[in-house]
Short mmCIF file of C-alpha atoms in Angstrom, two decimals:
data_model
loop_
_atom_site.label_atom_id
_atom_site.label_comp_id
_atom_site.label_asym_id
_atom_site.label_seq_id
_atom_site.Cartn_x
_atom_site.Cartn_y
_atom_site.Cartn_z
CA MET A 1 57.96 46.39 -1.12
CA SER A 2 61.76 46.08 -1.02
CA LYS A 3 63.74 44.03 -3.51
CA ILE A 4 64.92 41.73 -0.70
CA VAL A 5 61.33 41.00 0.40
CA LYS A 6 60.26 40.38 -3.20
CA LEU A 7 63.21 38.04 -3.70
CA ASN A 8 62.38 36.11 -0.50
CA LEU A 9 58.73 35.74 -1.55
CA LEU A 10 59.78 34.58 -5.01
CA CYS A 11 62.08 31.97 -3.45
CA LEU A 12 59.30 30.85 -1.10
CA PHE A 13 56.76 30.50 -3.93
CA SER A 14 59.33 28.62 -6.02
CA LEU A 15 60.05 26.25 -3.13
CA LEU A 16 56.36 25.63 -2.52
CA PHE A 17 55.85 24.93 -6.21
CA LEU A 18 58.71 22.44 -6.30
CA LEU A 19 57.45 20.71 -3.16
CA SER A 20 53.91 20.48 -4.52
CA PHE A 21 55.23 19.13 -7.82
CA LYS A 22 57.27 16.50 -5.99
CA GLN A 23 54.21 15.45 -4.05
CA SER A 24 52.00 15.22 -7.13
CA ALA A 25 54.51 13.73 -9.57
CA GLY A 26 56.76 11.52 -7.50
CA MET A 27 55.38 10.83 -4.06
CA VAL A 28 53.84 7.50 -3.12
CA GLU A 29 51.78 8.53 -0.13
CA THR A 30 51.16 6.41 2.92
CA PRO A 31 47.84 4.69 2.27
CA ASP A 32 44.89 4.85 4.66
CA ILE A 33 42.26 2.10 4.65
CA LYS A 34 39.05 3.13 2.88
CA ALA A 35 36.30 1.27 1.04
CA GLY A 36 35.89 3.17 -2.20
CA ILE A 37 35.67 3.22 -5.97
CA ALA A 38 38.18 4.74 -8.38
CA LYS A 39 37.49 5.51 -12.03
CA ILE A 40 40.07 4.96 -14.76
CA THR A 41 39.58 6.56 -18.15
CA GLY A 42 41.91 7.02 -21.07
CA ARG A 43 42.76 6.53 -24.70
CA ILE A 44 44.99 3.97 -26.45
CA THR A 45 46.50 5.03 -29.79
CA SER A 46 49.03 3.65 -32.27
CA PRO A 47 50.15 4.62 -35.81
CA ASN A 48 49.00 1.20 -37.05
CA ASP A 49 45.38 2.27 -36.58
CA ALA A 50 45.01 -0.82 -34.38
CA ASN A 51 42.36 0.73 -32.13
CA ASN A 52 39.20 -1.28 -32.58
CA ASP A 53 36.79 -3.32 -30.54
CA SER A 54 39.34 -6.11 -30.02
CA VAL A 55 41.80 -3.92 -28.09
CA PHE A 56 41.45 -4.00 -24.32
CA VAL A 57 43.05 -2.80 -21.12
CA ASN A 58 43.83 -5.25 -18.29
CA ILE A 59 43.88 -3.83 -14.77
CA THR A 60 45.08 -5.63 -11.61
CA VAL A 61 44.02 -4.09 -8.30
CA PRO A 62 45.50 -5.42 -5.04
CA HIS A 63 42.93 -5.67 -2.22
CA PRO A 64 45.13 -5.80 0.90
CA ILE A 65 42.21 -5.88 3.38
CA SER A 66 39.94 -8.54 1.86
CA GLY A 67 43.10 -10.26 0.66
CA GLU A 68 43.15 -10.89 -3.09
CA PHE A 69 43.98 -9.50 -6.51
CA VAL A 70 40.97 -8.31 -8.49
CA LYS A 71 41.33 -8.16 -12.25
CA TYR A 72 39.31 -6.00 -14.61
CA LYS A 73 39.15 -5.87 -18.39
CA ALA A 74 38.04 -2.72 -20.21
CA PHE A 75 37.48 -2.80 -23.98
CA VAL A 76 38.31 0.34 -25.94
CA ASP A 77 35.93 1.87 -28.48
CA ARG A 78 36.75 2.59 -32.12
CA SER A 79 38.50 5.81 -31.17
CA GLY A 80 40.61 4.04 -28.55
CA LYS A 81 38.80 5.42 -25.50
CA PHE A 82 37.97 3.35 -22.41
CA SER A 83 36.47 3.86 -18.97
CA ILE A 84 36.06 1.53 -16.00
CA ASP A 85 35.25 1.73 -12.28
CA VAL A 86 37.26 -0.44 -9.88
CA ASP A 87 36.82 -1.24 -6.19
CA VAL A 88 39.70 -0.01 -4.03
CA GLU A 89 40.46 -0.58 -0.34
CA THR A 90 42.85 2.29 0.38
CA VAL A 91 42.75 6.04 -0.23
CA ILE A 92 45.75 5.66 -2.54
CA SER A 93 46.22 2.42 -4.51
CA LEU A 94 49.05 1.29 -6.77
CA ILE A 95 47.64 -0.90 -9.54
CA GLY A 96 49.06 -2.73 -12.54
CA LEU A 97 47.88 -1.92 -16.08
CA HIS A 98 48.71 -3.32 -19.49
CA THR A 99 46.98 -3.37 -22.86
CA SER A 100 46.46 -6.08 -25.45
CA LEU A 101 48.71 -4.10 -27.85
CA ASN A 102 51.73 -4.93 -25.66
CA PRO A 103 50.77 -7.35 -22.86
CA GLU A 104 54.43 -7.77 -21.85
CA LYS A 105 54.73 -4.14 -20.77
CA SER A 106 52.94 -3.42 -17.49
CA LEU A 107 52.62 0.02 -15.95
CA LEU A 108 52.24 1.11 -12.35
CA VAL A 109 49.37 3.56 -11.96
CA LYS A 110 48.30 5.40 -8.83
CA LEU A 111 44.56 5.67 -8.17
CA THR A 112 42.74 7.81 -5.65
CA SER A 113 39.57 6.55 -3.98
CA GLY A 114 36.63 8.61 -5.24
CA GLY A 115 38.80 10.18 -7.94
CA VAL A 116 39.22 9.89 -11.69
CA THR A 117 42.57 9.00 -13.24
CA ASN A 118 42.94 9.55 -16.99
CA ILE A 119 45.79 7.78 -18.76
CA ASP A 120 46.46 8.20 -22.48
CA ILE A 121 49.01 5.74 -23.92
CA ALA A 122 50.53 6.22 -27.36
CA TYR A 123 52.33 3.29 -29.03
CA ASN A 124 54.81 3.43 -31.90
CA SER A 125 54.67 1.14 -34.93
CA GLY A 126 56.52 -1.58 -32.99
CA PHE A 127 53.96 -1.41 -30.16
CA ASP A 128 56.46 0.05 -27.73
CA ILE A 129 55.13 2.83 -25.54
CA GLU A 130 56.04 6.18 -27.07
CA ASN A 131 54.28 8.50 -24.65
CA ILE A 132 52.12 8.46 -21.54
CA ASP A 133 49.96 11.35 -20.44
CA ILE A 134 48.40 10.88 -17.01
CA ARG A 135 46.05 13.30 -15.26
CA PRO A 136 46.31 14.14 -12.46
CA ALA A 137 50.12 13.99 -12.79
CA ASN A 138 50.54 11.93 -9.62
CA MET A 139 53.45 9.73 -10.76
CA THR A 140 56.49 10.30 -12.92
CA GLN A 141 56.59 8.47 -16.24
CA ASN A 142 59.76 6.66 -15.12
CA ASP A 143 58.00 5.39 -11.99
CA MET A 144 55.10 4.17 -14.10
CA THR A 145 57.18 2.44 -16.78
CA ARG A 146 60.18 1.20 -14.80
CA GLY A 147 58.65 0.11 -11.49
CA ILE A 148 57.41 -3.33 -12.53
CA ASP A 149 60.36 -3.88 -14.89
CA VAL A 150 62.91 -3.46 -12.11
CA ILE A 151 61.07 -6.00 -9.95
CA GLY A 152 61.33 -8.43 -12.87
CA LYS A 153 65.06 -7.78 -13.19
CA MET A 154 65.57 -8.53 -9.50
CA ILE A 155 63.57 -11.75 -9.75
CA GLU A 156 65.54 -12.93 -12.80
CA SER A 157 68.97 -11.87 -11.49
CA ARG A 158 71.40 -14.73 -10.89
CA PRO A 159 74.89 -14.47 -9.35
CA ASP A 160 78.00 -15.40 -11.33
CA ARG A 161 78.73 -18.32 -9.03
CA ALA A 162 77.57 -21.88 -8.55
CA PRO A 163 74.57 -22.47 -6.26
CA LYS A 164 75.62 -22.83 -2.64
CA PRO A 165 74.54 -25.99 -0.74
CA MET A 166 72.26 -24.96 2.12
CA TYR A 167 70.24 -28.15 2.72
CA ASN A 168 72.96 -29.50 5.03
CA LYS A 169 73.49 -26.23 6.91
CA SER A 170 71.69 -24.77 9.92
CA THR A 171 68.54 -22.71 9.51
CA ALA A 172 70.51 -19.72 10.83
CA ASP A 173 72.98 -20.15 7.96
CA PHE A 174 70.12 -20.31 5.47
CA LEU A 175 68.41 -17.19 6.84
CA ASN A 176 71.70 -15.30 6.68
CA HIS A 177 72.11 -16.52 3.09
CA ALA A 178 68.60 -15.25 2.27
CA LYS A 179 69.52 -11.81 3.65
CA THR A 180 72.63 -11.77 1.46
CA VAL A 181 70.65 -12.69 -1.65
CA LEU A 182 68.11 -9.97 -0.83
CA SER A 183 70.85 -7.35 -0.45
CA GLU A 184 72.47 -8.39 -3.74
CA ARG A 185 69.21 -8.17 -5.68
CA LEU A 186 68.22 -4.83 -4.14
CA VAL A 187 71.40 -3.29 -5.59
CA ILE A 188 69.62 -3.41 -8.97
CA LEU A 189 66.82 -1.24 -7.60
CA ASN A 190 69.08 1.11 -5.68
CA ASN A 191 71.29 1.70 -8.74
CA ASP A 192 68.33 2.81 -10.86
CA THR A 193 68.69 6.60 -11.02
CA LEU A 194 65.34 7.23 -12.73
CA ILE A 195 62.90 5.75 -10.19
CA SER A 196 61.89 8.08 -7.37
CA LYS A 197 63.13 7.50 -3.83
CA GLU A 198 59.54 7.14 -2.60
CA LEU A 199 58.69 4.37 -5.07
CA LYS A 200 62.00 2.63 -4.37
CA GLU A 201 60.97 2.30 -0.73
CA VAL A 202 57.73 0.57 -1.73
CA LEU A 203 59.40 -1.67 -4.33
CA SER A 204 62.09 -2.65 -1.83
CA LYS A 205 59.42 -3.79 0.63
CA ASP A 206 57.52 -5.58 -2.11
CA PHE A 207 60.55 -7.49 -3.38
CA HIS A 208 61.51 -8.44 0.19
CA LEU A 209 58.04 -9.96 0.59
CA PHE A 210 58.22 -11.69 -2.80
CA LEU A 211 61.64 -13.25 -2.26
CA TYR A 212 60.79 -14.63 1.17
CA LYS A 213 57.39 -15.92 0.08
CA ALA A 214 58.99 -17.74 -2.87
CA HIS A 215 62.09 -19.13 -1.14
CA VAL A 216 62.02 -18.84 2.65
CA PHE A 217 58.55 -19.54 4.08
CA ASP A 218 58.46 -23.18 2.93
CA TYR A 219 61.81 -24.31 4.32
CA LYS A 220 61.50 -28.00 3.42
CA ASP A 221 60.51 -27.32 -0.18
CA GLU A 222 63.32 -24.80 -0.62
CA MET A 223 65.91 -27.17 0.83
CA MET A 224 64.79 -29.96 -1.50
CA ARG A 225 65.10 -27.56 -4.43
CA ASN A 226 68.54 -26.50 -3.18
CA TYR A 227 69.58 -30.16 -2.90
CA ARG A 228 68.54 -30.88 -6.50
CA ASN A 229 70.44 -27.81 -7.72
CA THR A 230 73.66 -28.57 -5.86
CA ASN A 231 73.89 -32.36 -5.68
CA LYS A 232 74.73 -34.76 -8.51
CA ASP A 233 72.77 -37.65 -6.99
CA LYS A 234 69.18 -36.48 -7.63
CA ASN A 235 67.64 -39.71 -6.31
CA GLU A 236 68.89 -39.51 -2.76
CA ASN A 237 66.49 -38.24 -0.09
CA PRO A 238 68.45 -35.77 2.04
CA ASP A 239 67.75 -35.46 5.74
CA ILE A 240 66.19 -32.00 5.94
CA GLN A 241 66.22 -30.34 9.36
CA LYS A 242 62.78 -29.97 10.94
CA ILE A 243 61.82 -26.43 11.88
CA ASP A 244 59.59 -24.98 14.58
CA ARG A 245 57.92 -21.60 15.05
CA SER A 246 61.20 -19.94 16.00
CA TYR A 247 62.34 -20.32 12.38
CA TYR A 248 59.91 -17.53 11.44
CA ARG A 249 61.81 -14.98 13.50
CA PHE A 250 62.77 -13.43 10.16
CA LEU A 251 59.30 -11.81 10.18
CA LYS A 252 60.68 -9.22 12.60
CA ASP A 253 62.90 -7.82 9.83
CA PHE A 254 59.84 -6.80 7.79
CA LYS A 255 58.48 -4.34 10.38
CA LEU A 256 54.97 -5.31 9.28
CA ASN A 257 53.23 -2.48 11.14
CA ASP A 258 54.46 -0.09 8.45
CA PRO A 259 51.31 1.03 6.55
CA GLN A 260 53.30 1.29 3.31
CA TYR A 261 52.86 -2.48 2.99
CA LEU A 262 49.32 -1.71 1.86
CA ASN A 263 50.93 -0.42 -1.36
CA CYS A 264 52.75 -3.74 -1.97
CA PHE A 265 51.39 -6.28 -4.45
CA THR A 266 52.76 -9.26 -2.49
CA PHE A 267 51.54 -8.20 0.95
CA HIS A 268 48.22 -10.06 0.98
CA GLU A 269 49.91 -13.20 -0.40
CA VAL A 270 52.37 -13.21 2.52
CA GLN A 271 49.46 -12.67 4.90
CA LEU A 272 47.79 -15.74 3.45
CA GLU A 273 51.04 -17.69 3.90
CA ILE A 274 51.06 -16.70 7.58
CA LEU A 275 47.40 -17.61 8.08
CA GLN A 276 47.74 -20.99 6.36
CA ASN A 277 51.16 -21.99 7.69
CA GLU A 278 50.89 -25.30 9.54
CA ILE A 279 54.01 -24.74 11.65
CA LEU A 280 52.86 -21.34 12.89
CA GLY A 281 49.44 -22.90 13.50
CA LEU A 282 47.30 -19.77 13.70
CA PRO A 283 43.68 -20.69 14.50
CA GLU A 284 40.99 -20.15 11.90
CA ILE A 285 38.86 -17.17 12.84
CA GLY A 286 35.57 -19.01 12.35
CA GLU A 287 32.90 -17.55 14.62
CA SER A 288 35.32 -16.51 17.38
CA ASP A 289 34.93 -12.96 18.62
CA ILE A 290 37.74 -10.88 17.18
CA PRO A 291 39.44 -9.79 20.47
CA SER A 292 39.69 -13.43 21.61
CA TRP A 293 41.03 -14.53 18.21
CA LEU A 294 43.62 -11.74 18.21
CA ALA A 295 44.72 -12.63 21.74
CA SER A 296 45.44 -16.21 20.68
CA VAL A 297 47.22 -15.01 17.52
CA LYS A 298 49.46 -12.62 19.46
CA VAL A 299 50.62 -15.43 21.73
CA ILE A 300 52.05 -17.07 18.59
CA LEU A 301 53.12 -14.07 16.51
CA ALA A 302 54.10 -11.18 18.79
CA ASP A 303 57.66 -12.35 19.46
CA LEU A 304 58.17 -13.30 15.81
CA VAL A 305 56.94 -10.04 14.25
CA GLY A 306 58.36 -7.88 17.04
CA PHE A 307 55.20 -6.13 18.29
CA ASP A 308 51.92 -6.97 20.01
CA ASP A 309 49.77 -4.01 18.96
CA GLY A 310 49.05 -1.93 15.89
CA GLN A 311 47.07 -1.80 12.65
CA TYR A 312 48.78 -4.93 11.36
CA TYR A 313 46.71 -7.17 13.61
CA ASP A 314 43.44 -5.64 12.44
CA ILE A 315 44.50 -6.23 8.84
CA LEU A 316 45.41 -9.84 9.68
CA ALA A 317 41.96 -10.38 11.21
CA ALA A 318 40.34 -8.93 8.08
CA ASN A 319 42.55 -11.20 5.95
CA ALA A 320 41.38 -14.17 8.05
CA TYR A 321 37.80 -13.44 6.97
CA GLY A 322 39.05 -12.85 3.44
CA ARG A 323 40.56 -16.34 3.47
CA GLN A 324 37.08 -17.78 3.94
CA LEU A 325 35.49 -15.45 1.40
CA ASN A 326 38.10 -15.87 -1.32
CA GLU A 327 39.47 -19.37 -0.82
CA GLU A 328 36.25 -21.17 0.04
CA VAL A 329 33.85 -18.73 -1.65
CA ARG A 330 31.77 -19.06 1.52
CA PRO A 331 29.73 -16.08 2.76
CA LEU A 332 29.98 -14.73 6.29
CA THR A 333 27.64 -16.25 8.86
CA GLU A 334 25.30 -14.04 10.88
CA LYS A 335 27.54 -14.57 13.91
CA GLN A 336 30.60 -13.48 11.95
CA LYS A 337 28.77 -10.35 10.78
CA GLU A 338 27.85 -9.59 14.38
CA ASN A 339 31.49 -10.03 15.47
CA ILE A 340 32.69 -7.70 12.72
CA VAL A 341 30.21 -4.98 13.68
CA ASN A 342 31.03 -5.33 17.40
CA TYR A 343 34.73 -4.89 16.73
CA TRP A 344 34.99 -2.45 13.81
CA LYS A 345 31.57 -0.74 14.21
CA GLU A 346 30.93 1.20 10.97
CA GLY A 347 34.64 1.48 10.19
CA GLU A 348 36.26 1.07 6.79
CA ILE A 349 37.40 -2.53 7.38
CA ALA A 350 33.81 -3.56 8.16
CA LYS A 351 32.59 -1.80 4.99
CA ILE A 352 35.21 -3.60 2.89
CA LEU A 353 34.37 -7.03 4.32
CA PHE A 354 30.64 -6.55 3.87
CA ARG A 355 31.13 -5.36 0.29
CA LYS A 356 33.23 -8.43 -0.45
CA ASN A 357 30.71 -10.66 1.32
CA GLN A 358 27.89 -9.41 -0.91
CA GLN A 359 29.90 -10.37 -3.98
CA ILE A 360 30.52 -13.84 -2.54
CA VAL A 361 26.81 -14.26 -1.74
CA GLU A 362 26.09 -13.82 -5.46
CA LEU A 363 28.79 -16.33 -6.46
CA ASP A 364 27.68 -18.84 -3.82
CA LYS A 365 24.23 -19.10 -5.40
CA PHE A 366 25.75 -20.97 -8.34
CA LYS A 367 28.60 -22.87 -6.70
CA SER A 368 28.42 -26.65 -6.86
CA PRO A 369 29.79 -28.72 -3.95
CA ALA A 370 33.32 -30.08 -4.29
CA VAL A 371 33.37 -33.85 -4.83
CA VAL A 372 36.62 -35.66 -3.98
CA ASN A 373 37.19 -38.87 -5.95
CA GLU A 374 39.53 -41.66 -4.86
CA ILE A 375 41.63 -42.96 -7.75
CA SER A 376 44.96 -43.98 -6.19
CA SER A 377 44.52 -47.68 -7.11
CA VAL A 378 43.96 -46.97 -10.82
CA PRO A 379 47.00 -47.63 -13.09
CA ASP A 380 48.78 -44.51 -14.33
CA ASP A 381 47.80 -45.06 -17.97
CA LYS A 382 44.10 -45.57 -17.10
CA ILE A 383 43.47 -42.38 -15.09
CA ILE A 384 41.97 -40.26 -17.86
CA GLU A 385 40.05 -43.19 -19.30
CA THR A 386 38.51 -43.83 -15.86
CA ILE A 387 37.52 -40.19 -15.43
CA ILE A 388 35.94 -39.96 -18.89
CA ALA A 389 33.99 -43.18 -18.32
CA LYS A 390 32.43 -41.69 -15.18
CA HIS A 391 30.87 -38.92 -17.25
CA LYS A 392 29.43 -40.77 -20.25
CA GLY A 393 27.31 -38.60 -22.51
CA LYS A 394 28.86 -35.37 -21.21
CA VAL A 395 31.50 -32.98 -22.43
CA VAL A 396 34.45 -33.24 -20.01
CA PHE A 397 36.73 -30.29 -19.30
CA ILE A 398 39.83 -31.32 -17.31
CA ASP A 399 41.98 -28.72 -15.54
CA LEU A 400 45.49 -29.65 -14.33
CA TRP A 401 46.43 -27.22 -11.57
CA ALA A 402 48.15 -26.76 -8.18
CA THR A 403 47.46 -24.72 -5.07
CA TRP A 404 50.77 -22.83 -5.53
CA CYS A 405 50.13 -22.02 -9.21
CA VAL A 406 49.03 -18.37 -9.39
CA PRO A 407 48.06 -18.52 -13.12
CA CYS A 408 45.95 -21.61 -12.35
CA LEU A 409 44.03 -19.81 -9.61
CA ASP A 410 43.68 -16.63 -11.69
CA ALA A 411 42.22 -18.67 -14.54
CA MET A 412 39.67 -20.27 -12.22
CA LYS A 413 38.55 -16.85 -10.98
CA GLN A 414 38.21 -15.58 -14.54
CA PHE A 415 36.22 -18.67 -15.52
CA ARG A 416 33.71 -18.53 -12.65
CA GLY A 417 31.10 -16.55 -14.57
CA THR A 418 31.28 -18.73 -17.68
CA LYS A 419 31.22 -21.88 -15.56
CA ASN A 420 28.03 -20.64 -13.88
CA GLU A 421 26.43 -20.07 -17.29
CA LEU A 422 27.17 -23.69 -18.27
CA ARG A 423 26.14 -25.31 -14.99
CA HIS A 424 22.82 -26.76 -16.29
CA LYS A 425 24.32 -28.17 -19.49
CA ASP A 426 25.84 -31.58 -20.23
CA ILE A 427 29.35 -30.80 -19.09
CA ALA A 428 31.57 -32.07 -16.26
CA PHE A 429 34.37 -29.92 -14.85
CA VAL A 430 37.21 -32.02 -13.48
CA TYR A 431 40.28 -30.79 -11.57
CA LEU A 432 43.52 -32.75 -11.16
CA THR A 433 46.46 -32.02 -8.87
CA ASN A 434 49.18 -33.98 -7.05
CA ALA A 435 51.23 -33.93 -3.85
CA SER A 436 53.00 -30.70 -4.81
CA SER A 437 49.78 -29.17 -3.46
CA PRO A 438 49.70 -29.66 0.34
CA ARG A 439 46.71 -31.88 1.08
CA LYS A 440 45.21 -29.66 3.78
CA LEU A 441 45.51 -26.52 1.66
CA TRP A 442 44.07 -28.37 -1.34
CA GLU A 443 41.06 -29.49 0.71
CA GLU A 444 40.43 -25.87 1.67
CA LYS A 445 40.78 -24.39 -1.82
CA ILE A 446 38.56 -26.89 -3.59
CA LYS A 447 35.61 -25.76 -1.45
CA GLY A 448 35.67 -22.54 -3.43
CA ILE A 449 36.10 -24.31 -6.78
CA GLY A 450 33.38 -26.94 -6.54
CA SER A 451 32.92 -29.73 -9.13
CA GLU A 452 34.98 -32.97 -9.36
CA HIS A 453 38.48 -33.29 -7.86
CA TYR A 454 41.27 -35.86 -7.95
CA TYR A 455 44.46 -35.86 -5.85
CA LEU A 456 46.84 -37.93 -7.96
CA LYS A 457 49.91 -39.90 -7.02
CA ASP A 458 53.11 -38.44 -8.43
CA THR A 459 53.49 -41.29 -10.95
CA GLN A 460 49.92 -40.75 -12.18
CA TRP A 461 50.53 -37.02 -12.56
CA GLU A 462 53.84 -37.51 -14.36
CA TYR A 463 52.28 -40.00 -16.77
CA ILE A 464 49.53 -37.55 -17.74
CA MET A 465 51.94 -34.61 -18.14
CA ASN A 466 54.29 -36.73 -20.30
CA HIS A 467 51.58 -38.50 -22.30
CA PHE A 468 49.93 -35.23 -23.34
CA GLU A 469 53.30 -33.46 -23.68
CA PHE A 470 52.43 -30.75 -21.16
CA LYS A 471 55.41 -28.71 -19.97
CA TYR A 472 53.67 -26.58 -17.34
CA ILE A 473 50.35 -25.77 -15.70
CA PRO A 474 47.62 -24.74 -15.99
CA SER A 475 46.99 -27.26 -18.75
CA TYR A 476 43.65 -28.46 -20.05
CA LEU A 477 42.01 -31.42 -21.79
CA LEU A 478 38.63 -31.15 -23.54
CA TYR A 479 36.65 -34.28 -24.47
CA ASN A 480 33.40 -34.48 -26.43
CA LYS A 481 30.32 -36.46 -25.38
CA GLU A 482 31.69 -39.55 -27.10
CA GLY A 483 34.85 -39.48 -24.97
CA VAL A 484 37.10 -38.32 -27.81
CA LEU A 485 39.88 -35.82 -27.06
CA ILE A 486 39.06 -32.68 -29.04
CA ASN A 487 41.57 -30.20 -27.68
CA LYS A 488 44.54 -29.92 -25.34
CA PHE A 489 46.35 -26.71 -24.43
CA SER A 490 48.43 -25.00 -21.77
CA ALA A 491 47.82 -21.52 -20.35
CA PHE A 492 44.28 -20.21 -20.02
CA PRO A 493 43.29 -18.56 -23.32
CA GLY A 494 40.44 -16.52 -21.86
CA ASN A 495 36.76 -17.04 -21.08
CA GLU A 496 35.43 -16.40 -24.56
CA LYS A 497 37.73 -18.87 -26.30
CA VAL A 498 37.07 -21.64 -23.77
CA LYS A 499 33.35 -20.95 -23.83
CA GLU A 500 33.38 -21.17 -27.63
CA MET A 501 35.26 -24.50 -27.50
CA ILE A 502 32.80 -26.00 -25.03
CA ASN A 503 29.63 -24.69 -26.71
CA GLY A 504 30.80 -26.21 -29.97
CA LEU A 505 30.54 -29.65 -28.34
CA LEU A 506 27.27 -29.27 -26.40
#
């Protein structure tokens, strides 16, 4: 074999090696929909010898088809090892992972359906991550450690200029302003030289979704916030322009048929915004056959999103069922199951929905009906007293929450199992919110929560928050059977701590 041929083969093998390394270490592949399970194993170590039964790993898995985040907790053994199986809905899934040794530092980890991912994390004495060893080597360490951090930097970034009044401008001016803000924030991501190009594309899409969900979808709320931030007279009620469906033409910029959105953490939350939006007015899927439902949806959405066919619409239909399963914790009816089989046959979306439905069937066995209580005529300073009096002889656990409060909703999901365990005991679970939660959305969400609910006037809510010195939600009040306040706290401390508090009073 000539030297030239040998040299060409060597170059070819070197090129193939580099390409395969790029694919395994840096690429974020386009995800395909698949109902599966992925296993995560690993070891957590630190020089402080902190590895014991109290150390745990928290894992957040986006489910873009059934439409929710699913959280898992895996405790490590005395040697620091852990192992856990998680449900996934795509062949490749990007998940969030952090440990109790440093809960502020979250990692991006790529899982493969049907595969095993081993991640060993070594901490230094200050509980900063010193080294990560992941097998298979399917992401760079910079992608894993910097991905979530750079999203946080973009969220927290503020321009060196005073807020610009937008409440008295046209919606076109506001949407152009939103594009400018997006471009300014994305500079932070684009200037990061350590994150791979492939992950940057996903993070760019994810931040686009996040920014618009937080500040653009609810035009009236954003304009009121803008007014308060730019106007000295906080008591005036500005005349906010009313919007119609055409306002949502910004959806076309997302190009939502791109399957890479399945890798985005915020995707299913934006889908829920679209499904619940009163101005868009998409019909609930109910027991409609899927082709008919999609036809009515496309009449509303096609011009706004820029297409009338593609995988996106199938995902939206699946999310519509997920809205019922997750928000209302209500299982599929036999007619709905029939519609799903007729449309998706034995496809992956059908498998995912039926798997989720089986989980909801188990939860529904223990769910109590939601009871709405009218209390608007009660004086502000008598609200809690009135609620406690209704439940004489019982422990009363009061949860202050809102439909828009993600930590509130996460806490409720975490607490479902413990709440089921306590359902036959002398305890009343009471949930308070106010008009910051849209009434229609509140009425939908409480179906999945069950128990006792109160929709307070703003003055009633403000009195309670001020009286108990609460600064944010979720916040909680715990009363004993004699109606005496035993504990008050903000932020959900975890199932075991709350369960211990309650059991101590029963």
